[in-house]
Short mmCIF file of C-alpha atoms in Angstrom, two decimals:
data_model
loop_
_atom_site.label_atom_id
_atom_site.label_comp_id
_atom_site.label_asym_id
_atom_site.label_seq_id
_atom_site.Cartn_x
_atom_site.Cartn_y
_atom_site.Cartn_z
CA MET A 125 -22.21 -13.76 -35.06
CA SER A 126 -20.50 -10.49 -35.99
CA ILE A 127 -16.85 -11.45 -36.33
CA GLY A 128 -14.68 -8.36 -36.02
CA PHE A 129 -17.18 -6.29 -34.05
CA ARG A 130 -18.36 -8.14 -30.95
CA VAL A 131 -18.09 -8.47 -27.19
CA LEU A 132 -18.00 -11.98 -25.73
CA ASN A 133 -18.38 -13.22 -22.18
CA ALA A 134 -15.30 -14.43 -20.36
CA THR A 135 -15.66 -18.09 -19.38
CA ARG A 136 -12.67 -18.47 -17.06
CA LYS A 137 -10.21 -16.34 -15.14
CA VAL A 138 -7.00 -16.98 -13.21
CA SER A 139 -7.62 -16.69 -9.47
CA ALA A 140 -6.60 -13.81 -7.22
CA GLU A 141 -4.45 -16.25 -5.25
CA TRP A 142 -2.29 -17.10 -8.26
CA ILE A 143 -2.07 -13.44 -9.23
CA SER A 144 -0.76 -12.61 -5.76
CA ARG A 145 1.80 -15.42 -5.85
CA TYR A 146 3.18 -14.41 -9.23
CA ARG A 147 3.72 -10.83 -8.07
CA GLU A 148 6.67 -12.11 -6.03
CA VAL A 149 8.45 -13.87 -8.92
CA PRO A 150 10.59 -11.98 -11.47
CA VAL A 151 9.24 -12.16 -15.00
CA ALA A 152 12.64 -13.38 -16.23
CA ASN A 153 12.41 -16.45 -13.98
CA VAL A 154 8.91 -17.22 -15.26
CA SER A 155 10.15 -16.80 -18.83
CA ASP A 156 13.05 -19.19 -18.23
CA SER A 157 10.65 -21.76 -16.81
CA MET A 158 8.67 -21.56 -20.08
CA HIS A 159 11.81 -22.45 -22.05
CA ARG A 160 12.29 -18.82 -23.17
CA MET A 161 9.83 -19.39 -26.01
CA THR A 162 7.17 -16.85 -25.02
CA ALA A 163 7.39 -13.06 -24.99
CA GLY A 164 5.33 -9.99 -25.75
CA GLY A 165 8.18 -8.46 -27.72
CA ALA A 166 10.88 -5.98 -26.82
CA ARG A 167 8.76 -3.04 -28.00
CA LEU A 168 6.37 -3.37 -25.07
CA ARG A 169 7.97 -1.34 -22.31
CA PRO A 170 6.70 -0.11 -18.93
CA MET A 171 5.51 3.47 -19.30
CA HIS A 172 4.87 3.93 -15.55
CA ARG A 173 7.41 4.89 -12.91
CA GLU A 174 7.54 1.61 -11.02
CA GLY A 175 5.40 -1.31 -10.01
CA VAL A 176 4.70 -4.90 -11.02
CA LEU A 177 1.88 -5.84 -13.38
CA ALA A 178 -0.13 -8.96 -12.58
CA GLY A 179 -3.72 -9.85 -13.32
CA ALA A 180 -6.25 -11.75 -15.39
CA ALA A 181 -6.38 -10.78 -19.06
CA LEU A 182 -9.36 -8.89 -20.43
CA THR A 183 -8.45 -8.99 -24.10
CA VAL A 184 -9.22 -6.36 -26.72
CA LYS A 185 -8.61 -6.51 -30.45
CA ALA A 186 -8.70 -2.94 -31.72
CA ARG A 187 -8.45 -1.35 -35.12
CA PRO A 188 -5.11 0.50 -35.27
CA GLY A 189 -5.61 4.07 -34.08
CA ASP A 190 -9.09 3.44 -32.67
CA ASN A 191 -9.94 3.09 -28.96
CA LEU A 192 -13.72 2.60 -28.93
CA MET A 193 -13.44 -0.98 -27.70
CA LEU A 194 -10.83 -0.03 -25.11
CA HIS A 195 -13.28 2.47 -23.67
CA TYR A 196 -15.90 -0.24 -23.32
CA ALA A 197 -13.37 -2.70 -21.89
CA ILE A 198 -12.66 -0.26 -19.05
CA ASP A 199 -16.40 0.09 -18.48
CA ILE A 200 -16.89 -3.66 -18.02
CA ALA A 201 -13.55 -4.57 -16.40
CA GLN A 202 -13.62 -6.23 -13.00
CA PRO A 203 -11.25 -5.17 -10.22
CA GLY A 204 -7.92 -6.94 -10.74
CA ASP A 205 -8.28 -7.34 -14.51
CA VAL A 206 -5.45 -6.43 -16.86
CA ILE A 207 -6.75 -4.99 -20.12
CA VAL A 208 -4.57 -6.21 -22.99
CA VAL A 209 -5.06 -4.43 -26.30
CA ASP A 210 -3.78 -5.71 -29.62
CA ALA A 211 -3.82 -2.62 -31.82
CA GLY A 212 -1.45 -4.04 -34.40
CA GLY A 213 1.57 -2.26 -32.94
CA ASP A 214 0.69 0.91 -34.87
CA LEU A 215 2.14 4.07 -33.30
CA SER A 216 0.38 6.69 -35.41
CA ASN A 217 -2.33 7.44 -32.84
CA ALA A 218 -2.31 7.11 -29.07
CA LEU A 219 -5.05 4.86 -27.71
CA ILE A 220 -4.93 6.03 -24.11
CA GLY A 221 -3.95 9.06 -22.05
CA GLU A 222 -4.11 10.31 -18.49
CA MET A 223 -7.91 10.68 -18.31
CA MET A 224 -8.58 7.10 -19.38
CA VAL A 225 -5.88 5.89 -16.99
CA ALA A 226 -7.54 7.82 -14.16
CA TYR A 227 -10.86 6.15 -14.99
CA ALA A 228 -9.20 2.71 -15.14
CA VAL A 229 -7.67 3.29 -11.70
CA LYS A 230 -11.09 4.29 -10.38
CA ARG A 231 -12.55 1.09 -11.78
CA GLY A 232 -9.93 -1.03 -10.01
CA VAL A 233 -8.17 -2.18 -13.18
CA ALA A 234 -4.82 -3.78 -12.29
CA GLY A 235 -3.01 -2.55 -15.40
CA ILE A 236 -3.20 -1.98 -19.13
CA VAL A 237 -1.13 -3.27 -22.03
CA ILE A 238 -1.28 -1.47 -25.37
CA ASN A 239 0.32 -2.98 -28.44
CA GLY A 240 0.27 0.54 -29.81
CA ALA A 241 0.91 4.06 -28.53
CA ILE A 242 -0.04 6.16 -25.51
CA ARG A 243 0.09 9.89 -24.83
CA ASP A 244 0.35 12.07 -21.72
CA ALA A 245 3.55 10.18 -21.12
CA GLY A 246 4.74 12.61 -18.46
CA SER A 247 1.85 12.08 -16.08
CA ILE A 248 1.65 8.35 -16.77
CA GLY A 249 5.40 8.02 -16.30
CA ALA A 250 5.20 9.75 -12.93
CA GLY A 251 2.58 7.32 -11.66
CA ASP A 252 2.50 3.77 -10.37
CA PHE A 253 -0.39 2.44 -12.46
CA PRO A 254 1.12 -0.43 -14.50
CA LEU A 255 0.93 0.47 -18.18
CA PHE A 256 2.96 -1.21 -20.92
CA ALA A 257 2.98 0.11 -24.48
CA ALA A 258 4.97 0.04 -27.69
CA GLY A 259 5.45 3.79 -28.04
CA ILE A 260 4.22 7.36 -27.62
CA SER A 261 2.31 9.69 -29.92
CA HIS A 262 0.62 13.04 -29.28
CA ARG A 263 -1.98 12.27 -31.95
CA GLY A 264 -5.28 11.21 -30.42
CA PRO A 265 -7.39 8.18 -31.35
CA TYR A 266 -10.57 7.67 -33.33
CA LYS A 267 -13.66 6.15 -31.73
CA ASP A 268 -15.43 4.33 -34.52
CA GLY A 269 -14.53 0.64 -34.12
CA PRO A 270 -14.70 -2.10 -35.11
CA GLY A 271 -13.03 -4.36 -32.59
CA GLU A 272 -13.53 -7.34 -30.31
CA ILE A 273 -13.44 -8.02 -26.56
CA ASN A 274 -12.72 -11.33 -24.84
CA VAL A 275 -11.28 -13.05 -27.89
CA PRO A 276 -7.83 -14.64 -28.28
CA ILE A 277 -5.22 -12.12 -29.38
CA ALA A 278 -1.53 -12.33 -30.21
CA ILE A 279 1.28 -9.86 -29.61
CA ASP A 280 4.58 -10.61 -31.34
CA GLY A 281 3.61 -14.29 -31.46
CA MET A 282 2.54 -14.47 -27.81
CA VAL A 283 -1.04 -15.72 -27.67
CA ILE A 284 -3.22 -14.29 -24.91
CA GLU A 285 -6.63 -15.76 -24.18
CA PRO A 286 -9.25 -14.18 -21.93
CA GLY A 287 -8.56 -15.03 -18.30
CA ASP A 288 -4.90 -15.93 -18.81
CA LEU A 289 -2.36 -14.57 -16.34
CA VAL A 290 -0.52 -11.48 -17.56
CA ILE A 291 2.60 -10.33 -15.71
CA GLY A 292 5.12 -7.59 -16.35
CA ASP A 293 8.08 -5.84 -14.75
CA GLU A 294 11.14 -3.87 -15.88
CA ASP A 295 12.19 -6.76 -18.13
CA GLY A 296 8.96 -6.84 -20.12
CA LEU A 297 5.63 -8.57 -20.47
CA LEU A 298 4.63 -12.23 -20.35
CA CYS A 299 1.45 -14.29 -20.54
CA VAL A 300 1.10 -17.54 -18.61
CA PRO A 301 -1.70 -19.71 -20.05
CA TYR A 302 -4.58 -20.38 -17.68
CA ASP A 303 -4.14 -24.16 -17.77
CA HIS A 304 -0.42 -23.99 -16.92
CA VAL A 305 -0.32 -21.43 -14.11
CA ALA A 306 0.40 -23.96 -11.35
CA GLU A 307 3.18 -25.89 -13.08
CA VAL A 308 4.89 -22.75 -14.37
CA TYR A 309 4.79 -21.22 -10.90
CA GLU A 310 6.44 -24.28 -9.37
CA ARG A 311 9.28 -24.15 -11.89
CA ALA A 312 9.65 -20.37 -11.70
CA THR A 313 9.90 -20.28 -7.93
CA ALA A 314 12.48 -23.07 -7.98
CA LYS A 315 14.48 -21.05 -10.53
CA HIS A 316 14.16 -17.92 -8.41
CA HIS A 317 15.35 -19.64 -5.25
CA ALA A 318 18.29 -21.18 -7.13
CA GLU A 319 19.32 -17.75 -8.38
CA LEU A 320 19.10 -16.26 -4.89
CA LYS A 321 21.40 -19.04 -3.67
CA GLN A 322 23.80 -18.38 -6.53
CA MET A 323 23.85 -14.65 -5.76
CA ASP A 324 24.82 -15.50 -2.20
CA GLN A 325 27.63 -17.74 -3.46
CA ILE A 326 28.88 -14.94 -5.71
CA ALA A 327 28.92 -12.53 -2.79
CA ARG A 328 30.97 -15.04 -0.77
CA GLY A 329 33.29 -15.85 -3.70
CA GLU A 330 32.20 -19.48 -3.73
CA ASN A 331 30.31 -19.82 -7.03
CA ASP A 332 31.40 -22.75 -9.17
CA ARG A 333 32.41 -21.70 -12.71
CA SER A 334 33.78 -25.05 -13.84
CA TRP A 335 30.77 -25.59 -16.11
CA VAL A 336 32.01 -22.91 -18.54
CA ILE A 337 35.25 -24.68 -19.46
CA GLU A 338 33.46 -28.03 -19.58
CA VAL A 339 30.94 -26.72 -22.11
CA LEU A 340 33.72 -25.20 -24.24
CA LYS A 341 35.58 -28.50 -24.29
CA LYS A 342 32.46 -30.47 -25.08
CA LYS A 343 31.72 -28.24 -28.06
CA GLY A 344 35.24 -28.57 -29.41
CA CYS A 345 36.41 -25.01 -28.76
CA GLN A 346 40.15 -24.47 -29.31
CA LEU A 347 41.67 -23.37 -26.01
CA PRO A 348 45.15 -22.07 -25.13
CA GLU A 349 47.71 -24.64 -23.95
#
């Protein structure tokens, strides 16, 4: 075993059916249904123009500033995979640019997440290929390794295991663990439908706000006479 410089086989992967279902649910609703305890961090922002990210995680642990393992991850990715790279959040060197993105699109990759920097931000930002990153740098990467593929990684405390569901929209990035995809989806869709109903009540001027004053009273807030 060569810990730190190895490529493992993925043993499980969230199904295409679940990926398709989650594309219709806002990330914020999924996050709420996970008790707001999981997040990829506010630094990870969508670098593309528009479009939802959803797919099975192909994880990469990269040395900061080095994209050798990311190159190989694109080579072996299956259509619908989301390549998630933990590069330590370092922004000194970009790990990906427009040529690698073009190759990833050709390979059928569903999206890429870089806990690090990108470059060619103009062309990437004008496109619809889902790409989340922590920042931008014109400085290119090294290609020496080491690194690992298909190992558990963590971004800002959010653990991502190979085959987990990774989703992202304008509000940020989230990982739903493989074993909890069904139960989280049930809760998230219920939350989404409840919010749609509440939005309709707001539009009609019928939303109930009595809960606010009740909470204030319960917590002992001093209120005007």
